[in-house]
Short mmCIF file of C-alpha atoms and ligand atoms in Angstrom, two decimals:
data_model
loop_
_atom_site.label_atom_id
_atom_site.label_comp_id
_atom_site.label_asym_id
_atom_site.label_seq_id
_atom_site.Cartn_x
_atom_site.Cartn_y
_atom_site.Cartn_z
CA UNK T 94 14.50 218.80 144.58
CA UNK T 95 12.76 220.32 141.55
CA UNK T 96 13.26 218.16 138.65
CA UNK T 97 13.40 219.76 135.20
CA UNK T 98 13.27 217.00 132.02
CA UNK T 99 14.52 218.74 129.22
CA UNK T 100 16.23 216.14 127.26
CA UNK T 101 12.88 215.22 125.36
CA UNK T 102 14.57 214.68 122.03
CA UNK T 103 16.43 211.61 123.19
CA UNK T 104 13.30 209.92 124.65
CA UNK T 105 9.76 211.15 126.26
CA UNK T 106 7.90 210.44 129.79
CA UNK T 107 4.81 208.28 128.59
CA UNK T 108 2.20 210.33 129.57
CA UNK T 109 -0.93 208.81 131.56
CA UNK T 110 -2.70 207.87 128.89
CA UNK T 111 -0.52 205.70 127.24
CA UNK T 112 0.64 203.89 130.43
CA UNK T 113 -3.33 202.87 130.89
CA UNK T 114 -3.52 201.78 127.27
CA UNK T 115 -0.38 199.83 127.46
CA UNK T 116 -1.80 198.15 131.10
CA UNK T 117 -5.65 197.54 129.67
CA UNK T 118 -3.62 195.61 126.43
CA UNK T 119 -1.01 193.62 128.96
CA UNK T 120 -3.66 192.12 131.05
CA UNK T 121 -7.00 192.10 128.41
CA UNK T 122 -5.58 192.49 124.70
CA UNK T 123 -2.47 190.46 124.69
CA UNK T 124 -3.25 187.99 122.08
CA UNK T 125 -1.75 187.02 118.98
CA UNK T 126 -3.45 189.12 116.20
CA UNK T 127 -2.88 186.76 113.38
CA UNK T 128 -4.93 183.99 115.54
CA UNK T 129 -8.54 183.42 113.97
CA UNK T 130 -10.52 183.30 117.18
CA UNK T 131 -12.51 186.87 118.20
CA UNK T 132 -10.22 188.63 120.57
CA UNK T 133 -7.33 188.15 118.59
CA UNK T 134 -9.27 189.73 115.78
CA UNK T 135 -10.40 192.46 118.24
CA UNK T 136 -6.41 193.11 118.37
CA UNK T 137 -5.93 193.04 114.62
CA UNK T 138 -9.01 195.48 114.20
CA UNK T 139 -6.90 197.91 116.95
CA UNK T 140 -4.29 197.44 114.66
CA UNK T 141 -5.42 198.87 112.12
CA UNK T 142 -7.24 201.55 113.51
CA UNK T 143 -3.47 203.13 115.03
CA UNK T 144 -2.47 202.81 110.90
CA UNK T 145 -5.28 204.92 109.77
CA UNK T 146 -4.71 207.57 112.98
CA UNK T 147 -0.54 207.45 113.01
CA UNK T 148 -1.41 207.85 108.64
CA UNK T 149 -3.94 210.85 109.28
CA UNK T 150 -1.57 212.84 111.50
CA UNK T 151 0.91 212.95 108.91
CA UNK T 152 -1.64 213.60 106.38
CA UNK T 153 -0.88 210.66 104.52
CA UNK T 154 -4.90 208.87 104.50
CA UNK T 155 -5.05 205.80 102.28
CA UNK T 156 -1.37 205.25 102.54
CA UNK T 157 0.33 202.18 104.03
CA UNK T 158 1.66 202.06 107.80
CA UNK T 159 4.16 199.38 108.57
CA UNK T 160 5.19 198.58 112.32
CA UNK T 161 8.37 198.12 113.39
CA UNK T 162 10.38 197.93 116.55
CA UNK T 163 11.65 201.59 116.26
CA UNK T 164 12.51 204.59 114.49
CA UNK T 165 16.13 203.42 113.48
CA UNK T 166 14.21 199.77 112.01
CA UNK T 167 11.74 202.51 109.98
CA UNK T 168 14.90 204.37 108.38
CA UNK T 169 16.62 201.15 107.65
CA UNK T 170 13.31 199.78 105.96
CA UNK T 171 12.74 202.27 104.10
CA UNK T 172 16.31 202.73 102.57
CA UNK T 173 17.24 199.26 102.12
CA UNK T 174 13.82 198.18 100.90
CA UNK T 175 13.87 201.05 98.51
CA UNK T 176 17.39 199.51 97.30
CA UNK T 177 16.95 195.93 97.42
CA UNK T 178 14.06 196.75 94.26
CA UNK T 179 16.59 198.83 92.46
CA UNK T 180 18.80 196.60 89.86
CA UNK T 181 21.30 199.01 88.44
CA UNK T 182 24.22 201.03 90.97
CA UNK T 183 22.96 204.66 91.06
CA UNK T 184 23.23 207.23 93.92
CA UNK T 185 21.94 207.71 97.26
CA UNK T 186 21.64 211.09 98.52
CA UNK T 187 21.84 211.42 102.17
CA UNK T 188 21.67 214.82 104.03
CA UNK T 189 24.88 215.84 105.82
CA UNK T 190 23.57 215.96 109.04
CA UNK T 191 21.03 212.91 108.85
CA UNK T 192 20.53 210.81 112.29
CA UNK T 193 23.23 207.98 112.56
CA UNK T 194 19.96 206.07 111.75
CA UNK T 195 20.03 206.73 108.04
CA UNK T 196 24.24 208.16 107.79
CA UNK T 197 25.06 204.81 109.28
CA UNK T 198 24.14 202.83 106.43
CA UNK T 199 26.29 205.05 103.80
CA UNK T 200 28.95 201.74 104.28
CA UNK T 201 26.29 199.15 103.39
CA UNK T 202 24.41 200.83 100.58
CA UNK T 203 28.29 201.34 98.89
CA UNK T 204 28.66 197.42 99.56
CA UNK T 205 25.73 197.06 97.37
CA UNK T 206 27.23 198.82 94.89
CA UNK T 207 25.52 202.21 95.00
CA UNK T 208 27.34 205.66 95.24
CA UNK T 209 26.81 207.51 98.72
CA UNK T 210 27.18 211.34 98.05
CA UNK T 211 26.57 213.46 101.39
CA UNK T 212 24.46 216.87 100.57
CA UNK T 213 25.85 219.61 102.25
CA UNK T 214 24.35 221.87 105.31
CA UNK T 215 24.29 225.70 105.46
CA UNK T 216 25.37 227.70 109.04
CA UNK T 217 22.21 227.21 110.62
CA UNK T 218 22.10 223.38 109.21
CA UNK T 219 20.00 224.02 106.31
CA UNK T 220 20.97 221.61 103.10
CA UNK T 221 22.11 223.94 100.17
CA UNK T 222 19.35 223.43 97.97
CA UNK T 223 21.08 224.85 94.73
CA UNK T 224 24.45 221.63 95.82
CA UNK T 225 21.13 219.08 96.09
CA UNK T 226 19.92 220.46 92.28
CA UNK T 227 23.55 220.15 91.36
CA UNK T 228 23.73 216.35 92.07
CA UNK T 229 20.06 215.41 91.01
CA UNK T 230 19.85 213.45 87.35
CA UNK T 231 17.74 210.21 86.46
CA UNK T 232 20.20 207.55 87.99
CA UNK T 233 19.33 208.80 91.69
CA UNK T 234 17.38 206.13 93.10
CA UNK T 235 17.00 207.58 96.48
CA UNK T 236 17.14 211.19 98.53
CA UNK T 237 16.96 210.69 102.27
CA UNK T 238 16.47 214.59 103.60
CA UNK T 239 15.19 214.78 107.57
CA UNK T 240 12.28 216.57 108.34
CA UNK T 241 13.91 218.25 111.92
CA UNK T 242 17.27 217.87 113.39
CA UNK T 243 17.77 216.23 116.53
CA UNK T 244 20.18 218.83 117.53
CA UNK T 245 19.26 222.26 116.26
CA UNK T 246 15.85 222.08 115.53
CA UNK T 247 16.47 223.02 111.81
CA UNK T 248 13.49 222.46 109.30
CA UNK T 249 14.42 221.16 106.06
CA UNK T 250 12.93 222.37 102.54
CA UNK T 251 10.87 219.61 102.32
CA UNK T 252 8.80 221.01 99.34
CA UNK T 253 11.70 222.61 97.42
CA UNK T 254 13.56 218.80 97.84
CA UNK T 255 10.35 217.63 96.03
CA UNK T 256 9.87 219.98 93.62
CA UNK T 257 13.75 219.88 92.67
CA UNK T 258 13.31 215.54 92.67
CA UNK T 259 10.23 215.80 90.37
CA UNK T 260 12.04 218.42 87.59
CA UNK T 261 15.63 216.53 87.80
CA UNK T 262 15.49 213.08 89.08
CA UNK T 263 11.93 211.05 88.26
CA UNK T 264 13.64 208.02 89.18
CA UNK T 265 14.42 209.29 92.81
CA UNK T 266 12.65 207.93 95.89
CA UNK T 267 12.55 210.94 98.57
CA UNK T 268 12.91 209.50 102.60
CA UNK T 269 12.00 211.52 105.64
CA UNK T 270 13.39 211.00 108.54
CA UNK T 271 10.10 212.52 110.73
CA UNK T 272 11.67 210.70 114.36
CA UNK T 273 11.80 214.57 115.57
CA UNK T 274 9.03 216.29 113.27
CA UNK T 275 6.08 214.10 113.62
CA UNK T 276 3.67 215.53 115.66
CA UNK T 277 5.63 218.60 116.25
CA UNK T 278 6.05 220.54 112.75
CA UNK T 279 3.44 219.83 110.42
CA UNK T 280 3.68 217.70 107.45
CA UNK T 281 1.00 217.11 104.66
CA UNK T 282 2.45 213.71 102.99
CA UNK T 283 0.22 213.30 100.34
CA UNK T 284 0.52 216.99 99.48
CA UNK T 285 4.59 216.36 99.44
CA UNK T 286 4.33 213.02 97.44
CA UNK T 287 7.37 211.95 99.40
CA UNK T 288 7.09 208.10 99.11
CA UNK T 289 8.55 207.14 102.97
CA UNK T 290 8.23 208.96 106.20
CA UNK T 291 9.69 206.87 109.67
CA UNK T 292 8.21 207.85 112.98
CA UNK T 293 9.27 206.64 116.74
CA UNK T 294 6.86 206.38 119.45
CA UNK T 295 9.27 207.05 122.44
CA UNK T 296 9.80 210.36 121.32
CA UNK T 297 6.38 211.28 121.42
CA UNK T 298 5.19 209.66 124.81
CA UNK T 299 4.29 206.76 124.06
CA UNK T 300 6.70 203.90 124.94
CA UNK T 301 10.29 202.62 123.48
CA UNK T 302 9.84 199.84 121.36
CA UNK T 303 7.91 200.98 118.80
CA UNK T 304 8.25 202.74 115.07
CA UNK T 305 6.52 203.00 112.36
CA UNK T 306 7.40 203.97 108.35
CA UNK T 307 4.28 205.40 106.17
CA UNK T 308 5.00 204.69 103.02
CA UNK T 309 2.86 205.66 99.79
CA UNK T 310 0.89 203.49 98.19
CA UNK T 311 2.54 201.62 94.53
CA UNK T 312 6.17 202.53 96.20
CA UNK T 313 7.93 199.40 96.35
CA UNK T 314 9.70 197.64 99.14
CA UNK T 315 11.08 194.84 100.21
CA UNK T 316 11.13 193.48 103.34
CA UNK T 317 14.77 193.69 105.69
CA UNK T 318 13.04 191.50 108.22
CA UNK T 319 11.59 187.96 106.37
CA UNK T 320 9.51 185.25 108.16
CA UNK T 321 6.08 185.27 109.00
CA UNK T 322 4.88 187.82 106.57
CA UNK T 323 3.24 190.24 109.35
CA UNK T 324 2.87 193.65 108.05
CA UNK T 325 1.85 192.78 104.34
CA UNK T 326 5.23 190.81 104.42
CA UNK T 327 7.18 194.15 104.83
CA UNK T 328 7.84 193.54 108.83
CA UNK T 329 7.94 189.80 109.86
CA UNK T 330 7.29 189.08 113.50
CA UNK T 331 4.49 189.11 115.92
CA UNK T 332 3.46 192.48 116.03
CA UNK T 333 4.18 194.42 119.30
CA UNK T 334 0.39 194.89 119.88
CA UNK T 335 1.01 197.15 123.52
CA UNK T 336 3.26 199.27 121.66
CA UNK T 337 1.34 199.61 118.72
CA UNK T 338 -1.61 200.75 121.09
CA UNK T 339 0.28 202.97 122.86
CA UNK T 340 1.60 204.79 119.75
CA UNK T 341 -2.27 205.06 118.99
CA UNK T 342 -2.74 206.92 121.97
CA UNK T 343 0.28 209.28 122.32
CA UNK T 344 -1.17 210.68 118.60
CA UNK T 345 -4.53 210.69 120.32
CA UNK T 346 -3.86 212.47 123.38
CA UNK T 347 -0.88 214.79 121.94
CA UNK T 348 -2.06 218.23 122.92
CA UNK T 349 -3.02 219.76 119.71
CA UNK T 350 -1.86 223.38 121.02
CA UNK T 351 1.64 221.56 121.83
CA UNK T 352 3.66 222.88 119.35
CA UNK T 353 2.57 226.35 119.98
CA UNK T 354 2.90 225.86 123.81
CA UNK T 355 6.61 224.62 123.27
CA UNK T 356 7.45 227.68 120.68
CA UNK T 357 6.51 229.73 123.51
CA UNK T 358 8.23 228.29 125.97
CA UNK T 359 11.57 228.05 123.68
CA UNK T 360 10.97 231.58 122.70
CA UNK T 361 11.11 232.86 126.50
CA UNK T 362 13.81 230.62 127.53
CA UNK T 363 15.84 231.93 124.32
CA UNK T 364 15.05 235.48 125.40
CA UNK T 365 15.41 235.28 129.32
CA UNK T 366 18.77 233.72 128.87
CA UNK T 367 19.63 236.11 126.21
CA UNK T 368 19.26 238.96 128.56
CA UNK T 369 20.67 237.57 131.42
CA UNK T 370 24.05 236.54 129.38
CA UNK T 371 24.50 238.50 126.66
CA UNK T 372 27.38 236.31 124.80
CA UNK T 373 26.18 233.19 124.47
CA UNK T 374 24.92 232.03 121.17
CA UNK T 375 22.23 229.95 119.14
CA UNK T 376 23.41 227.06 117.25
CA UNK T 377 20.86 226.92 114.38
CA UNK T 378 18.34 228.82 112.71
CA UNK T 379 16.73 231.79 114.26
CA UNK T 380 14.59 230.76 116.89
CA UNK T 381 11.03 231.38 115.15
CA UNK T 382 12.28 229.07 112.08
CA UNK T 383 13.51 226.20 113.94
CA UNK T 384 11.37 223.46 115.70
CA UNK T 385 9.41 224.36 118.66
CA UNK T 386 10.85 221.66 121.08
CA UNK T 387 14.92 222.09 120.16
CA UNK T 388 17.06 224.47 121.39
CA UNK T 389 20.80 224.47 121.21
CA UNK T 390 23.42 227.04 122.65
CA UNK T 391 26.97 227.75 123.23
CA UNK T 392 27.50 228.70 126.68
CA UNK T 393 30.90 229.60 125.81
CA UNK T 394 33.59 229.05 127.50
CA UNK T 395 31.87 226.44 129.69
CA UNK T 396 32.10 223.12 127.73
CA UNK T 397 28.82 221.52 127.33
CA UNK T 398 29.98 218.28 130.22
CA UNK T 399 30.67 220.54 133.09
CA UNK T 400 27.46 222.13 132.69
CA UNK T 401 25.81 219.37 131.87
CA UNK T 402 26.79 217.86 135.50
CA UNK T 403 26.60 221.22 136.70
CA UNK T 404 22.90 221.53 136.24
CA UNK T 405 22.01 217.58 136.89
CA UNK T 406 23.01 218.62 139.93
CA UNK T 407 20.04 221.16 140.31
CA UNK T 408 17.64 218.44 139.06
CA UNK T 409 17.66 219.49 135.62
CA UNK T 410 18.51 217.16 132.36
CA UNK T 411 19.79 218.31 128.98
CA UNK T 412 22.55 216.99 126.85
CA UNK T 413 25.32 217.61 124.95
CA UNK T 414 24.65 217.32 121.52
CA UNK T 415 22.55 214.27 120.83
CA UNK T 416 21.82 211.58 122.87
CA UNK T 417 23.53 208.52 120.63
CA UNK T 418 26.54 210.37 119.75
CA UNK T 419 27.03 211.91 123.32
CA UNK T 420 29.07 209.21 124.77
CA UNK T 421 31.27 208.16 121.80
CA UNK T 422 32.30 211.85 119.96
CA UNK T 423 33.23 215.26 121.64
CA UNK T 424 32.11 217.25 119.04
CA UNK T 425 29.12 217.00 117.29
CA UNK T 426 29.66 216.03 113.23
CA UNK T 427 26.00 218.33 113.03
CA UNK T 428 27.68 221.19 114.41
CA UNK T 429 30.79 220.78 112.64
CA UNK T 430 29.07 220.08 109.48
CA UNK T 431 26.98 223.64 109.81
CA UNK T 432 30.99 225.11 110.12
CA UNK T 433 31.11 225.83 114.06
CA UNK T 434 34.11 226.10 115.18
CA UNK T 435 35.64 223.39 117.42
CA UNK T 436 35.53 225.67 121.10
CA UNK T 437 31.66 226.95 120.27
CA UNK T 438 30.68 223.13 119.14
CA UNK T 439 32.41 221.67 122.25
CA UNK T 440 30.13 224.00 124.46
CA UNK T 441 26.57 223.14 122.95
CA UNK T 442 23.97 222.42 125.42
CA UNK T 443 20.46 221.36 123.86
CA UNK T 444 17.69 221.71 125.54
CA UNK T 445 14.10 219.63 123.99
CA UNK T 446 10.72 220.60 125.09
CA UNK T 447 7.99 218.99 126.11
CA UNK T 448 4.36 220.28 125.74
CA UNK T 449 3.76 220.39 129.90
CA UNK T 450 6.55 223.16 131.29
CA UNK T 451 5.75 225.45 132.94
CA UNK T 452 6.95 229.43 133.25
CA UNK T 453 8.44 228.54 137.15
CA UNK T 454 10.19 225.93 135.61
CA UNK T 455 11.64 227.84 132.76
CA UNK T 456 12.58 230.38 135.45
CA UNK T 457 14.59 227.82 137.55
CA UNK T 458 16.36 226.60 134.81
CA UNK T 459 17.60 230.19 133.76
CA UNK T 460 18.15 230.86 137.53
CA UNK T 461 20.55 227.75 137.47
CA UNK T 462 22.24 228.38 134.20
CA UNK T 463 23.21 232.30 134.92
CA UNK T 464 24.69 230.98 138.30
CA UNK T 465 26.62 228.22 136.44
CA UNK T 466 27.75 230.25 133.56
CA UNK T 467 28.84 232.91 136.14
CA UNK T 468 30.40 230.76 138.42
CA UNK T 469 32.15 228.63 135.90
CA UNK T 470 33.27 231.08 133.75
CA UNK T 471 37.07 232.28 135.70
CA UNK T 472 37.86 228.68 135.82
CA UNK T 473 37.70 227.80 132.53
CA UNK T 474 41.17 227.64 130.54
CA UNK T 475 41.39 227.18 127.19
N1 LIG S 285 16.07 209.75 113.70
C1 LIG S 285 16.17 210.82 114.49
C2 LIG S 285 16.15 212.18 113.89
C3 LIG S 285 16.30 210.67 115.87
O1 LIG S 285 16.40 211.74 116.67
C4 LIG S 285 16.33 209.36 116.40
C5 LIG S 285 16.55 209.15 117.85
O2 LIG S 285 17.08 209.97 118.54
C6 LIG S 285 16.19 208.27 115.53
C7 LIG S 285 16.07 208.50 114.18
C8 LIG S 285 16.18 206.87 116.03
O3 LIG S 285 14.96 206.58 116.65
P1 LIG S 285 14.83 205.30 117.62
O4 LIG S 285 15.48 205.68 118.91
O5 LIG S 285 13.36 205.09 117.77
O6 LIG S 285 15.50 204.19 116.92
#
């Protein structure tokens, strides 16, 4: 049966390369890189040459690049490290829509003593940039805006939520969440000035396991993880030297035409389906704003599980909302936050792209969704 992956934001096939990296370190590079003897320094030296290339491709040169075990460990880092070095209560700013990866920790940063306030999303999942200059003044210690959603492929103002932190807040930190950006949307990080940026390797073919969080040079932060002082003391623990090399090489061997490869495939898909069922509709911004590898649509009044099932049966994988929340919520809090209503939310398919499909395969997949929809649609009661 033809088999159609298109559930890439949740987690990535590791591509060739990377599985030959991560088999060359497992049986010749598997030593301890804080050992003194010369392959274990050959390790170290790989080491660092993945910090200067996963540092590069954010444009972010001659900033720092800690490891850690994933992209969730990179937000954490960054926001309680950020905290931890901050004396007085002031507020955190966390985007609306934010990954349970940063929105999670709302609870704990409170406990601390610091004031959570949530800044709001437009329809399309856009945060209100004129609400964000409303609740910026010099005791924010700390903005944490997304770069791309995980849902809806919506690009946040990173430069306006820098320009507005620099006029009204000096004393703000600014975090990116770049899990679904990096690689994918450009980002200059040195240009932004944005002082922490997490990554995740599994969602860019390399393999689970592995994170990383740039973070510019004279911010400070303090370690969440203490004991053997890896990682200039910010990540304790014997770095994961197979992941770290196979993060290395997923940057390396990312197509570079990738992005424009997935807009175009995203673009078709969007305008085949379009055609073939005229009501459905596009949850998020319009389709050349958004990412190039997310995709989400109402297939109203099919709710996103039957057709979910529906087209694992043909072989192909997407998912209802995102991947974490999928099992525990029915309706996304992204889409409700952008104001869908409850029936439109609760039939949101997304579909996320990788660089390699092909035109026959977008064609199945249409094929299989106008059968579905069509098929479905008299049985559905609401
Ligand atoms: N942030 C975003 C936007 C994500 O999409 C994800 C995973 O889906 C994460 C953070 C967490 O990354 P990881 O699975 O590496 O912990």
């Amino acid at each position: 049966m033809t088999e159609v992956y298109l559930d890439n934001s949740a987690t990535t096939r590791p591509s060739q390369a990377v599985i030959a990296a991560v088999q060359k370190c497992l049986t010749e590079e598997w030593f301890n890189p804080s050992a003194l003897y010369r392959p274990a320094m050959m390790a170290q030296k790989q080491i660092d040459r993945v910090r200067s290339e996963v540092a590069s491709a954010a444009g972010a040169q001659n900033q720092q690049v800690i490891f850690t075990s994933c992209g969730t460990e990179a937000d954490n880092l960054a926001i309680f490290g950020c905290l931890r070095n901050r004396r007085k209560p002031g507020k955190v700013l966390l985007l609306q829509t934010e990954h349970p990866a940063v929105l999670s920790c709302a609870q704990e940063i409170e406990r601390l003593g610091h004031t959570v306030q949530l800044i709001p999303v437009d329809s399309v999942g856009r945060l209100k940039l004129d609400q964000l200059e409303a609740m910026l003044d010099e005791t924010v210690h700390l903005i944490c805006v997304m770069q791309v959603n995980n849902e809806t492929g919506t690009i946040q103002p990173l430069e306006e939520v820098a320009a507005l932190r620099n006029r009204l807040a000096p004393n703000a930190a600014i975090h990116v969440d770049g899990v679904q950006g990096f690689l994918r949307v450009p980002l200059s990080f040195n240009r932004l000035g944005i002082q922490s940026y997490a990554i995740s390797g599994h969602k860019i073919h390399a393999m689970k396991g592995i994170g990383a969080l740039i973070v510019q040079k004279g911010h400070r932060l303090a370690p969440i993880l203490l004991g053997g002082g890896q990682e200039n003391g910010l990540r304790s623990g014997t770095e994961n030297v197979p992941g770290i090399l196979s993060l290395g090489e997923a940057v390396r061997s990312y197509p570079s035409d990738g992005a424009a490869r997935m807009a175009k495939w995203k673009k078709a898909l969007w305008e085949q389906l379009n055609a073939a069922l005229p009501g459905i509709r596009l949850n998020g911004p319009a389709i050349e704003d958004g990412a190039p590898h997310i995709l989400n649509i109402s297939f109203q009044p099919v709710r996103s599980q039957t057709m979910l099932f529906a087209l694992e049966g043909d072989g192909i994988y997407v998912s209802a909302g995102s991947a974490c929340a999928s099992k525990k919520q029915k309706i996304s809090p992204v889409l409700s936050a952008m104001g869908l209503d409850t029936q439109r939310a609760d039939c949101a398919i997304r579909f996320s792209l990788s660089p390699d499909l092909t035109d026959e395969q977008r064609d199945y997949v249409v094929d299989r969704l106008v059968y579905h929809v069509t098929a479905l649609k008299p049985f559905t009661r609401r």
